[in-house]
């Protein structure tokens, strides 16, 4: 872009950290709305995006889940952002997902501001966290290092202003700019199928201004922007750089992490998308035909392979509310290891559980697993009639436990 066209833009900040270290409470305290109480089991399972104002400057925040299953979402969070706020609970210190988040931020070349949260908690130990920062080569400023670090209590709303000021200082150093006048480009942070709205996607605008009526290409999906709403559900007509906005009018739910761009009209969008679909098909054909035969070479692995063949199989049909959750759920199911029962995901998709899902489960002797989804009317009755087990939960670790139980039942 011509430097003359660039204008200052707000920073996009993602809040990363270990599960339950207080990311959502912190964001909540920043926007003074209550997000945490609306979450199932107090666990974040989606990326939420909001914009706030501090000292007359806007800051865009993205919340990511801390549960181990959502690694992809954290990685994407780090990829679309300018600054990462690494939340570390003062009583726990650095934990596995803290280190993973730090790695993502460093890999994406994103500067880190550390929020030592729960400073009010019994057992809080600020010096220990600072020592851990030093051990990781991100020594805090007050220890002679270069990493900004603020002690906060998200719960009591203490230290929040200092943290926001630290973010603005970091943002000033980065001299963030974008051209607001060109056609919009950006990235999908989350997508879902909403009742009455069809597929919707929360996107972050990276350059240009997105307007109602624009035609977008996003991988294998296109969009004629029918409407846009901000994080409060209020309609907006245009979205400048660094703004998070939910977009309606998609041909299908675009996967999170995929880049979109604006084209001249819907016809061109459809044509580009058709080309992308063809290309994806071609690539998947190629990878299928070139896959090497998976033959075990030594006796041990041969025996293990035979064991595996004789193991029982629990087939799953997995449904989830949004693409990111589906990916996370499939990921954890693929990671469940057992010598006696193999898990096989025969079908997965975004959206509520339908009678079709139950029919498929019935003919394949599969179990239907729903993560944070409802079931369509009449599904329960059809499932009962066909003896199909439905496992539904809004909390991922509960779901994992119930799938493990179903595996154990196969052995009874
Ligand atoms: P996930 O999204 O599930 O990874 O969790 P999170 O990091 O968003 O944590 P969340 O905001 O859900 O907070 C987890 C728990 O810590 C809740 O019970 C909060 O009330 C508590 N908590 C958060 N901040 C503070 C704090 O500053 N002090 C104390 N004492 N508790 C806190
Ligand atoms: Na939590
Ligand atoms: Mg959370």
CSV table of C-alpha atoms and ligand atoms in Angstrom, one decimal:
chain,number,residue,atom,x,y,z
A,1,UNK,CA,0.0,0.0,0.0
A,2,UNK,CA,1.0,3.6,-0.7
A,3,UNK,CA,2.2,4.9,2.7
A,4,UNK,CA,0.2,8.1,2.0
A,5,UNK,CA,-3.0,6.1,2.3
A,6,UNK,CA,-2.2,4.5,5.6
A,7,UNK,CA,-4.0,5.7,8.7
A,8,UNK,CA,-3.5,4.8,12.4
A,9,UNK,CA,-5.7,1.8,13.4
A,10,UNK,CA,-6.5,0.3,16.8
A,11,UNK,CA,-4.5,-2.7,18.0
A,12,UNK,CA,-6.0,-6.2,17.9
A,13,UNK,CA,-5.2,-7.9,21.1
A,14,UNK,CA,-5.7,-11.5,22.0
A,15,UNK,CA,-6.0,-12.7,25.5
A,16,UNK,CA,-4.3,-16.1,25.9
A,17,UNK,CA,-3.4,-18.3,28.8
A,18,UNK,CA,-4.0,-21.5,30.7
A,19,UNK,CA,-7.6,-22.7,31.4
A,20,UNK,CA,-9.3,-20.9,34.3
A,21,UNK,CA,-6.5,-18.3,34.8
A,22,UNK,CA,-9.1,-15.6,34.3
A,23,UNK,CA,-9.0,-14.5,30.6
A,24,UNK,CA,-12.7,-14.1,30.2
A,25,UNK,CA,-13.1,-12.5,33.7
A,26,UNK,CA,-10.4,-10.0,32.6
A,27,UNK,CA,-12.2,-9.1,29.4
A,28,UNK,CA,-15.4,-9.0,31.3
A,29,UNK,CA,-13.9,-6.6,33.7
A,30,UNK,CA,-12.6,-4.5,30.8
A,31,UNK,CA,-15.9,-4.2,29.2
A,32,UNK,CA,-17.8,-4.4,32.4
A,33,UNK,CA,-20.4,-6.8,30.9
A,34,UNK,CA,-20.9,-10.2,32.2
A,35,UNK,CA,-19.6,-12.8,29.7
A,36,UNK,CA,-18.4,-15.5,32.1
A,37,UNK,CA,-21.8,-16.1,33.7
A,38,UNK,CA,-23.2,-16.8,30.3
A,39,UNK,CA,-20.7,-19.6,29.6
A,40,UNK,CA,-21.5,-23.3,30.1
A,41,UNK,CA,-19.5,-24.4,33.2
A,42,UNK,CA,-17.6,-21.1,33.1
A,43,UNK,CA,-15.5,-22.5,30.2
A,44,UNK,CA,-14.8,-20.5,27.0
A,45,UNK,CA,-15.3,-22.6,24.0
A,46,UNK,CA,-15.4,-20.0,21.3
A,47,UNK,CA,-13.4,-16.9,20.3
A,48,UNK,CA,-15.3,-13.8,21.3
A,49,UNK,CA,-14.3,-10.5,20.0
A,50,UNK,CA,-15.0,-7.0,21.4
A,51,UNK,CA,-13.8,-3.5,21.0
A,52,UNK,CA,-13.4,-1.1,23.9
A,53,UNK,CA,-12.1,2.5,24.4
A,54,UNK,CA,-9.3,3.6,26.8
A,55,UNK,CA,-7.8,7.1,27.0
A,56,UNK,CA,-9.6,8.0,23.7
A,57,UNK,CA,-8.0,5.0,21.9
A,58,UNK,CA,-9.9,2.0,20.7
A,59,UNK,CA,-8.6,-1.5,21.5
A,60,UNK,CA,-9.9,-4.7,19.9
A,61,UNK,CA,-9.9,-7.8,22.1
A,62,UNK,CA,-10.2,-11.4,21.2
A,63,UNK,CA,-10.8,-14.1,23.9
A,64,UNK,CA,-9.6,-17.6,23.3
A,65,UNK,CA,-10.3,-20.8,25.3
A,66,UNK,CA,-7.6,-22.2,27.6
A,67,UNK,CA,-8.7,-25.9,27.5
A,68,UNK,CA,-6.0,-28.1,25.9
A,69,UNK,CA,-8.5,-29.1,23.2
A,70,UNK,CA,-8.6,-25.6,21.7
A,71,UNK,CA,-5.0,-25.3,20.7
A,72,UNK,CA,-6.0,-24.4,17.1
A,73,UNK,CA,-8.1,-21.5,18.3
A,74,UNK,CA,-5.3,-20.1,20.4
A,75,UNK,CA,-2.9,-20.4,17.5
A,76,UNK,CA,-5.3,-18.6,15.2
A,77,UNK,CA,-5.9,-16.0,17.9
A,78,UNK,CA,-2.2,-15.3,18.0
A,79,UNK,CA,-2.1,-15.2,14.2
A,80,UNK,CA,-4.6,-12.4,13.7
A,81,UNK,CA,-3.3,-10.2,16.5
A,82,UNK,CA,-0.8,-7.4,17.1
A,83,UNK,CA,-0.3,-7.9,20.8
A,84,UNK,CA,-0.9,-10.9,23.0
A,85,UNK,CA,-2.0,-10.5,26.6
A,86,UNK,CA,-0.7,-13.5,28.4
A,87,UNK,CA,-2.8,-14.1,31.5
A,88,UNK,CA,-0.9,-16.0,34.3
A,89,UNK,CA,-2.7,-16.7,37.5
A,90,UNK,CA,-0.5,-15.4,40.4
A,91,UNK,CA,-1.3,-18.5,42.5
A,92,UNK,CA,-0.7,-21.1,39.8
A,93,UNK,CA,2.1,-19.5,37.8
A,94,UNK,CA,3.0,-20.7,34.3
A,95,UNK,CA,1.2,-23.8,33.3
A,96,UNK,CA,1.2,-26.0,30.1
A,97,UNK,CA,-1.2,-23.9,28.1
A,98,UNK,CA,0.6,-20.7,29.2
A,99,UNK,CA,3.8,-22.0,27.7
A,100,UNK,CA,2.0,-23.1,24.6
A,101,UNK,CA,0.3,-19.7,24.2
A,102,UNK,CA,3.6,-18.0,24.6
A,103,UNK,CA,5.1,-20.2,21.9
A,104,UNK,CA,2.3,-19.3,19.5
A,105,UNK,CA,2.8,-15.6,20.2
A,106,UNK,CA,6.5,-15.8,19.6
A,107,UNK,CA,6.0,-17.9,16.5
A,108,UNK,CA,3.6,-15.3,15.1
A,109,UNK,CA,6.1,-12.5,16.1
A,110,UNK,CA,3.5,-10.9,18.4
A,111,UNK,CA,4.8,-8.9,21.4
A,112,UNK,CA,3.5,-10.1,24.8
A,113,UNK,CA,2.1,-8.1,27.7
A,114,UNK,CA,1.9,-10.3,30.8
A,115,UNK,CA,-1.1,-9.8,33.1
A,116,UNK,CA,-0.4,-11.5,36.4
A,117,UNK,CA,-4.0,-12.1,37.4
A,118,UNK,CA,-5.6,-13.2,40.7
A,119,UNK,CA,-3.2,-10.9,42.5
A,120,UNK,CA,-5.9,-10.9,45.3
A,121,UNK,CA,-5.9,-14.7,45.7
A,122,UNK,CA,-4.6,-16.5,48.6
A,123,UNK,CA,-1.2,-18.0,47.6
A,124,UNK,CA,-0.6,-15.3,45.0
A,125,UNK,CA,3.1,-15.0,44.4
A,126,UNK,CA,4.0,-12.2,42.0
A,127,UNK,CA,7.8,-12.7,42.3
A,128,UNK,CA,7.5,-16.4,41.5
A,129,UNK,CA,5.7,-15.5,38.2
A,130,UNK,CA,8.3,-12.8,37.4
A,131,UNK,CA,11.0,-15.4,38.1
A,132,UNK,CA,9.2,-17.8,35.7
A,133,UNK,CA,9.1,-15.0,33.1
A,134,UNK,CA,12.8,-14.4,33.5
A,135,UNK,CA,13.4,-18.2,33.1
A,136,UNK,CA,11.6,-18.0,29.8
A,137,UNK,CA,13.6,-15.0,28.5
A,138,UNK,CA,10.7,-12.6,28.8
A,139,UNK,CA,12.0,-10.8,31.9
A,140,UNK,CA,9.7,-8.1,33.2
A,141,UNK,CA,10.5,-4.4,32.8
A,142,UNK,CA,10.9,-3.9,36.6
A,143,UNK,CA,13.5,-6.7,36.7
A,144,UNK,CA,15.5,-5.0,33.9
A,145,UNK,CA,13.9,-6.9,31.1
A,146,UNK,CA,11.7,-5.7,28.2
A,147,UNK,CA,8.4,-7.3,28.8
A,148,UNK,CA,5.6,-5.2,30.1
A,149,UNK,CA,3.9,-6.9,33.0
A,150,UNK,CA,1.0,-5.7,35.2
A,151,UNK,CA,-0.4,-7.3,38.4
A,152,UNK,CA,-4.2,-7.3,38.2
A,153,UNK,CA,-7.3,-8.7,39.8
A,154,UNK,CA,-9.8,-9.3,37.1
A,155,UNK,CA,-12.3,-10.2,39.8
A,156,UNK,CA,-12.0,-7.0,41.8
A,157,UNK,CA,-11.3,-4.8,38.7
A,158,UNK,CA,-7.9,-3.8,40.1
A,159,UNK,CA,-4.9,-2.9,37.8
A,160,UNK,CA,-7.1,-2.9,34.7
A,161,UNK,CA,-6.4,0.7,33.7
A,162,UNK,CA,-2.6,0.1,34.0
A,163,UNK,CA,-2.9,-3.0,31.9
A,164,UNK,CA,-4.8,-1.0,29.2
A,165,UNK,CA,-2.2,1.7,29.3
A,166,UNK,CA,0.5,-0.9,28.9
A,167,UNK,CA,-1.3,-2.2,25.8
A,168,UNK,CA,-1.6,1.3,24.3
A,169,UNK,CA,2.2,1.9,24.9
A,170,UNK,CA,3.0,-1.4,23.2
A,171,UNK,CA,0.6,-0.4,20.4
A,172,UNK,CA,2.3,3.0,19.9
A,173,UNK,CA,5.7,1.3,19.6
A,174,UNK,CA,4.2,-0.9,16.8
A,175,UNK,CA,2.9,2.2,14.9
A,176,UNK,CA,-0.1,0.2,13.6
A,177,UNK,CA,-1.6,1.5,10.4
A,178,UNK,CA,-3.9,0.4,7.6
A,179,UNK,CA,-5.5,1.8,4.5
A,180,UNK,CA,-9.2,2.2,5.4
A,181,UNK,CA,-10.3,3.2,1.9
A,182,UNK,CA,-9.6,0.1,-0.1
A,183,UNK,CA,-11.8,-3.0,-0.5
A,184,UNK,CA,-11.8,-5.0,2.7
A,185,UNK,CA,-9.5,-7.9,3.6
A,186,UNK,CA,-9.6,-9.8,6.8
A,187,UNK,CA,-9.8,-13.1,8.6
A,188,UNK,CA,-12.6,-15.3,10.0
A,189,UNK,CA,-12.2,-15.8,13.7
A,190,UNK,CA,-15.3,-17.9,14.2
A,191,UNK,CA,-18.3,-19.1,12.2
A,192,UNK,CA,-21.5,-20.8,13.0
A,193,UNK,CA,-25.0,-21.6,11.7
A,194,UNK,CA,-27.5,-19.5,13.5
A,195,UNK,CA,-31.2,-20.3,13.5
A,196,UNK,CA,-33.0,-17.7,11.4
A,197,UNK,CA,-29.7,-16.2,10.2
A,198,UNK,CA,-28.1,-19.0,8.4
A,199,UNK,CA,-24.3,-19.2,8.4
A,200,UNK,CA,-22.6,-16.2,10.1
A,201,UNK,CA,-19.0,-15.4,10.7
A,202,UNK,CA,-17.2,-13.2,13.1
A,203,UNK,CA,-14.4,-11.6,11.2
A,204,UNK,CA,-11.6,-9.1,11.9
A,205,UNK,CA,-11.0,-6.5,9.2
A,206,UNK,CA,-7.3,-6.2,8.5
A,207,UNK,CA,-7.4,-3.5,5.9
A,208,UNK,CA,-10.0,-1.5,4.0
A,209,UNK,CA,-13.6,-1.0,5.1
A,210,UNK,CA,-16.2,-3.8,4.9
A,211,UNK,CA,-19.6,-2.6,3.8
A,212,UNK,CA,-23.1,-4.1,3.6
A,213,UNK,CA,-23.6,-5.2,0.0
A,214,UNK,CA,-19.9,-6.2,-0.5
A,215,UNK,CA,-19.2,-9.5,-2.2
A,216,UNK,CA,-16.6,-11.7,-0.4
A,217,UNK,CA,-14.5,-14.7,-1.3
A,218,UNK,CA,-13.4,-16.8,1.6
A,219,UNK,CA,-11.8,-20.1,0.5
A,220,UNK,CA,-14.7,-22.4,-0.5
A,221,UNK,CA,-17.4,-20.0,0.6
A,222,UNK,CA,-18.7,-16.7,-0.7
A,223,UNK,CA,-20.8,-14.0,0.9
A,224,UNK,CA,-23.0,-11.2,-0.3
A,225,UNK,CA,-22.9,-9.1,2.9
A,226,UNK,CA,-26.6,-8.9,3.9
A,227,UNK,CA,-26.0,-7.4,7.3
A,228,UNK,CA,-23.3,-6.9,9.9
A,229,UNK,CA,-23.7,-6.7,13.7
A,230,UNK,CA,-21.2,-5.6,16.4
A,231,UNK,CA,-20.4,-7.5,19.6
A,232,UNK,CA,-23.6,-6.2,21.2
A,233,UNK,CA,-25.8,-7.4,18.3
A,234,UNK,CA,-26.3,-3.8,17.0
A,235,UNK,CA,-26.4,-3.5,13.2
A,236,UNK,CA,-23.5,-1.6,11.6
A,237,UNK,CA,-23.3,-0.5,8.0
A,238,UNK,CA,-19.5,-0.4,7.6
A,239,UNK,CA,-16.5,-1.8,9.5
A,240,UNK,CA,-13.0,-0.1,9.3
A,241,UNK,CA,-9.6,-1.8,10.0
A,242,UNK,CA,-9.2,-3.7,13.2
A,243,UNK,CA,-12.9,-3.9,13.8
A,244,UNK,CA,-14.5,-7.2,14.8
A,245,UNK,CA,-17.9,-7.7,13.2
A,246,UNK,CA,-20.4,-10.6,12.6
A,247,UNK,CA,-21.2,-10.9,9.0
A,248,UNK,CA,-24.5,-12.4,7.6
A,249,UNK,CA,-25.1,-13.6,4.0
A,250,UNK,CA,-22.6,-16.6,3.6
A,251,UNK,CA,-23.1,-19.5,1.2
A,252,UNK,CA,-21.8,-21.7,4.0
A,253,UNK,CA,-20.0,-21.3,7.3
A,254,UNK,CA,-16.3,-20.4,6.4
A,255,UNK,CA,-13.8,-22.2,8.7
A,256,UNK,CA,-12.0,-20.0,11.3
A,257,UNK,CA,-8.5,-18.9,10.4
A,258,UNK,CA,-9.3,-18.4,6.7
A,259,UNK,CA,-8.6,-15.1,5.0
A,260,UNK,CA,-11.3,-13.3,3.0
A,261,UNK,CA,-11.2,-10.6,0.3
A,262,UNK,CA,-13.7,-8.4,-1.4
A,263,UNK,CA,-14.4,-8.8,-5.1
A,264,UNK,CA,-16.4,-6.6,-7.5
A,265,UNK,CA,-19.7,-8.5,-7.4
A,266,UNK,CA,-21.4,-11.7,-6.4
A,267,UNK,CA,-20.9,-13.3,-9.8
A,268,UNK,CA,-17.2,-13.0,-9.6
A,269,UNK,CA,-17.3,-14.2,-6.0
A,270,UNK,CA,-19.1,-17.4,-7.0
A,271,UNK,CA,-16.7,-18.0,-9.9
A,272,UNK,CA,-13.6,-17.6,-7.7
A,273,UNK,CA,-15.1,-19.9,-5.0
A,274,UNK,CA,-16.0,-22.5,-7.7
A,275,UNK,CA,-12.3,-22.4,-8.7
A,276,UNK,CA,-11.2,-22.8,-5.1
A,277,UNK,CA,-13.6,-25.8,-4.7
A,278,UNK,CA,-12.1,-27.5,-7.8
A,279,UNK,CA,-8.6,-26.9,-6.6
A,280,UNK,CA,-9.4,-28.3,-3.1
A,281,UNK,CA,-10.9,-31.4,-4.8
A,282,UNK,CA,-7.9,-31.9,-7.0
A,283,UNK,CA,-5.5,-31.6,-4.0
A,284,UNK,CA,-7.5,-34.1,-1.9
A,285,UNK,CA,-7.5,-36.6,-4.9
A,286,UNK,CA,-3.8,-36.2,-5.1
A,287,UNK,CA,-3.2,-36.8,-1.5
A,288,UNK,CA,-5.5,-39.9,-1.6
A,289,UNK,CA,-3.7,-41.5,-4.5
A,290,UNK,CA,-0.2,-40.7,-3.4
A,291,UNK,CA,-0.6,-42.0,0.1
A,292,UNK,CA,2.0,-44.8,0.8
A,293,UNK,CA,0.7,-48.1,2.0
A,294,UNK,CA,0.8,-48.3,5.8
A,295,UNK,CA,2.4,-51.7,6.3
A,296,UNK,CA,3.9,-52.6,9.6
A,297,UNK,CA,7.6,-53.6,9.3
A,298,UNK,CA,8.5,-55.4,12.5
A,299,UNK,CA,6.8,-58.1,14.5
A,300,UNK,CA,5.7,-55.9,17.4
A,301,UNK,CA,3.9,-53.4,15.2
A,302,UNK,CA,2.4,-56.3,13.2
A,303,UNK,CA,1.0,-57.8,16.3
A,304,UNK,CA,-0.2,-54.3,17.4
A,305,UNK,CA,-1.9,-53.9,14.1
A,306,UNK,CA,-3.7,-57.3,14.4
A,307,UNK,CA,-4.7,-56.3,18.0
A,308,UNK,CA,-6.1,-53.1,16.6
A,309,UNK,CA,-8.1,-55.0,13.9
A,310,UNK,CA,-9.6,-57.2,16.6
A,311,UNK,CA,-10.4,-54.3,18.9
A,312,UNK,CA,-14.0,-53.2,19.1
A,313,UNK,CA,-15.0,-50.0,17.3
A,314,UNK,CA,-17.1,-47.2,18.6
A,315,UNK,CA,-18.3,-45.2,15.6
A,316,UNK,CA,-19.2,-41.5,16.2
A,317,UNK,CA,-21.2,-38.9,14.4
A,318,UNK,CA,-20.0,-35.6,15.8
A,319,UNK,CA,-22.0,-32.4,15.7
A,320,UNK,CA,-20.9,-29.0,17.1
A,321,UNK,CA,-22.2,-25.5,17.2
A,322,UNK,CA,-19.3,-23.8,15.4
A,323,UNK,CA,-16.4,-24.9,13.1
A,324,UNK,CA,-13.7,-24.3,15.8
A,325,UNK,CA,-15.5,-26.4,18.4
A,326,UNK,CA,-16.1,-29.2,15.9
A,327,UNK,CA,-12.4,-29.2,15.1
A,328,UNK,CA,-11.5,-29.3,18.8
A,329,UNK,CA,-14.0,-32.0,19.5
A,330,UNK,CA,-12.8,-34.2,16.6
A,331,UNK,CA,-9.2,-33.5,17.8
A,332,UNK,CA,-9.8,-34.8,21.3
A,333,UNK,CA,-11.7,-37.9,20.1
A,334,UNK,CA,-8.9,-38.7,17.7
A,335,UNK,CA,-6.5,-38.4,20.7
A,336,UNK,CA,-8.4,-40.9,22.9
A,337,UNK,CA,-6.2,-44.0,22.9
A,338,UNK,CA,-7.3,-47.4,23.9
A,339,UNK,CA,-6.0,-50.9,23.0
A,340,UNK,CA,-9.4,-52.5,23.2
A,341,UNK,CA,-11.7,-50.0,21.6
A,342,UNK,CA,-11.0,-48.0,18.4
A,343,UNK,CA,-12.9,-44.7,17.9
A,344,UNK,CA,-13.9,-43.9,14.4
A,345,UNK,CA,-15.5,-40.6,13.4
A,346,UNK,CA,-17.7,-41.5,10.4
A,347,UNK,CA,-19.3,-38.1,10.0
A,348,UNK,CA,-19.0,-34.7,11.5
A,349,UNK,CA,-20.6,-31.3,10.9
A,350,UNK,CA,-21.7,-27.9,12.2
A,351,UNK,CA,-25.3,-27.5,13.3
A,352,UNK,CA,-28.0,-29.1,15.4
A,353,UNK,CA,-28.5,-32.9,15.5
A,354,UNK,CA,-31.0,-34.0,12.8
A,355,UNK,CA,-33.1,-37.0,12.0
A,356,UNK,CA,-30.6,-37.7,9.2
A,357,UNK,CA,-27.8,-38.0,11.7
A,358,UNK,CA,-29.8,-40.5,13.7
A,359,UNK,CA,-30.7,-42.5,10.5
A,360,UNK,CA,-27.0,-42.6,9.6
A,361,UNK,CA,-26.1,-43.6,13.2
A,362,UNK,CA,-28.7,-46.3,13.1
A,363,UNK,CA,-27.5,-47.9,9.9
A,364,UNK,CA,-23.8,-47.6,10.9
A,365,UNK,CA,-24.3,-48.6,14.6
A,366,UNK,CA,-22.8,-45.3,15.6
A,367,UNK,CA,-23.3,-43.0,18.5
A,368,UNK,CA,-24.3,-39.4,17.9
A,369,UNK,CA,-22.2,-36.9,19.9
A,370,UNK,CA,-23.3,-33.3,20.2
A,371,UNK,CA,-21.0,-30.5,21.5
A,372,UNK,CA,-22.9,-27.4,22.5
A,373,UNK,CA,-25.7,-28.1,20.0
A,374,UNK,CA,-29.4,-28.8,20.4
A,375,UNK,CA,-31.4,-31.5,18.6
A,376,UNK,CA,-34.1,-30.8,16.1
A,377,UNK,CA,-37.7,-31.6,17.1
A,378,UNK,CA,-38.5,-35.3,17.0
A,379,UNK,CA,-34.9,-36.4,17.1
A,380,UNK,CA,-35.2,-37.9,20.5
A,381,UNK,CA,-38.1,-40.1,19.5
A,382,UNK,CA,-36.4,-41.4,16.4
A,383,UNK,CA,-33.3,-42.1,18.4
A,384,UNK,CA,-35.2,-44.1,21.0
A,385,UNK,CA,-37.1,-46.0,18.3
A,386,UNK,CA,-33.9,-47.0,16.5
A,387,UNK,CA,-31.9,-47.6,19.7
A,388,UNK,CA,-29.4,-44.9,18.8
A,389,UNK,CA,-27.4,-43.3,21.7
A,390,UNK,CA,-27.2,-39.5,21.8
A,391,UNK,CA,-24.5,-37.9,23.9
A,392,UNK,CA,-24.9,-34.2,24.3
A,393,UNK,CA,-23.0,-31.8,26.4
A,394,UNK,CA,-22.0,-28.1,26.5
A,395,UNK,CA,-18.7,-28.7,28.3
A,396,UNK,CA,-16.0,-30.5,26.4
A,397,UNK,CA,-14.4,-32.5,29.2
A,398,UNK,CA,-17.9,-33.8,30.2
A,399,UNK,CA,-18.4,-34.9,26.6
A,400,UNK,CA,-15.0,-36.7,26.6
A,401,UNK,CA,-15.9,-38.5,29.8
A,402,UNK,CA,-19.2,-39.7,28.4
A,403,UNK,CA,-17.6,-40.9,25.2
A,404,UNK,CA,-15.1,-42.9,27.3
A,405,UNK,CA,-18.0,-44.4,29.2
A,406,UNK,CA,-19.6,-45.5,26.0
A,407,UNK,CA,-16.3,-47.1,25.0
A,408,UNK,CA,-16.1,-48.9,28.3
A,409,UNK,CA,-19.7,-50.2,27.8
A,410,UNK,CA,-18.7,-51.8,24.5
A,411,UNK,CA,-16.4,-54.1,26.6
A,412,UNK,CA,-19.0,-55.2,29.1
B,1,LIG,P1,-11.2,-20.7,30.1
B,1,LIG,O1,-11.8,-19.8,29.1
B,1,LIG,O2,-12.1,-21.7,30.5
B,1,LIG,O3,-9.8,-21.2,29.8
B,1,LIG,O4,-11.0,-19.9,31.5
B,1,LIG,P2,-10.6,-18.3,31.7
B,1,LIG,O5,-9.1,-18.2,31.6
B,1,LIG,O6,-11.4,-17.5,30.8
B,1,LIG,O7,-11.0,-18.1,33.2
B,1,LIG,P3,-12.3,-17.4,33.8
B,1,LIG,O8,-12.4,-16.0,33.5
B,1,LIG,O9,-13.5,-18.3,33.4
B,1,LIG,O10,-12.1,-17.6,35.4
B,1,LIG,C1,-11.8,-18.8,36.0
B,1,LIG,C2,-12.1,-18.7,37.5
B,1,LIG,O11,-11.1,-17.8,38.1
B,1,LIG,C3,-13.5,-18.1,37.8
B,1,LIG,O12,-14.0,-18.8,38.9
B,1,LIG,C4,-13.2,-16.7,38.2
B,1,LIG,O13,-14.1,-16.1,39.1
B,1,LIG,C5,-11.8,-16.8,38.8
B,1,LIG,N1,-11.0,-15.6,38.7
B,1,LIG,C6,-10.8,-14.9,37.6
B,1,LIG,N2,-10.1,-13.7,37.9
B,1,LIG,C7,-9.8,-13.8,39.2
B,1,LIG,C8,-9.2,-12.9,40.1
B,1,LIG,O14,-8.6,-11.8,39.7
B,1,LIG,N3,-9.1,-13.2,41.4
B,1,LIG,C9,-9.6,-14.4,41.8
B,1,LIG,N4,-9.5,-14.6,43.1
B,1,LIG,N5,-10.3,-15.2,41.0
B,1,LIG,C10,-10.4,-14.9,39.7
B,2,LIG,NA1,-13.0,-20.7,32.8
B,3,LIG,MG1,-12.6,-18.0,29.2
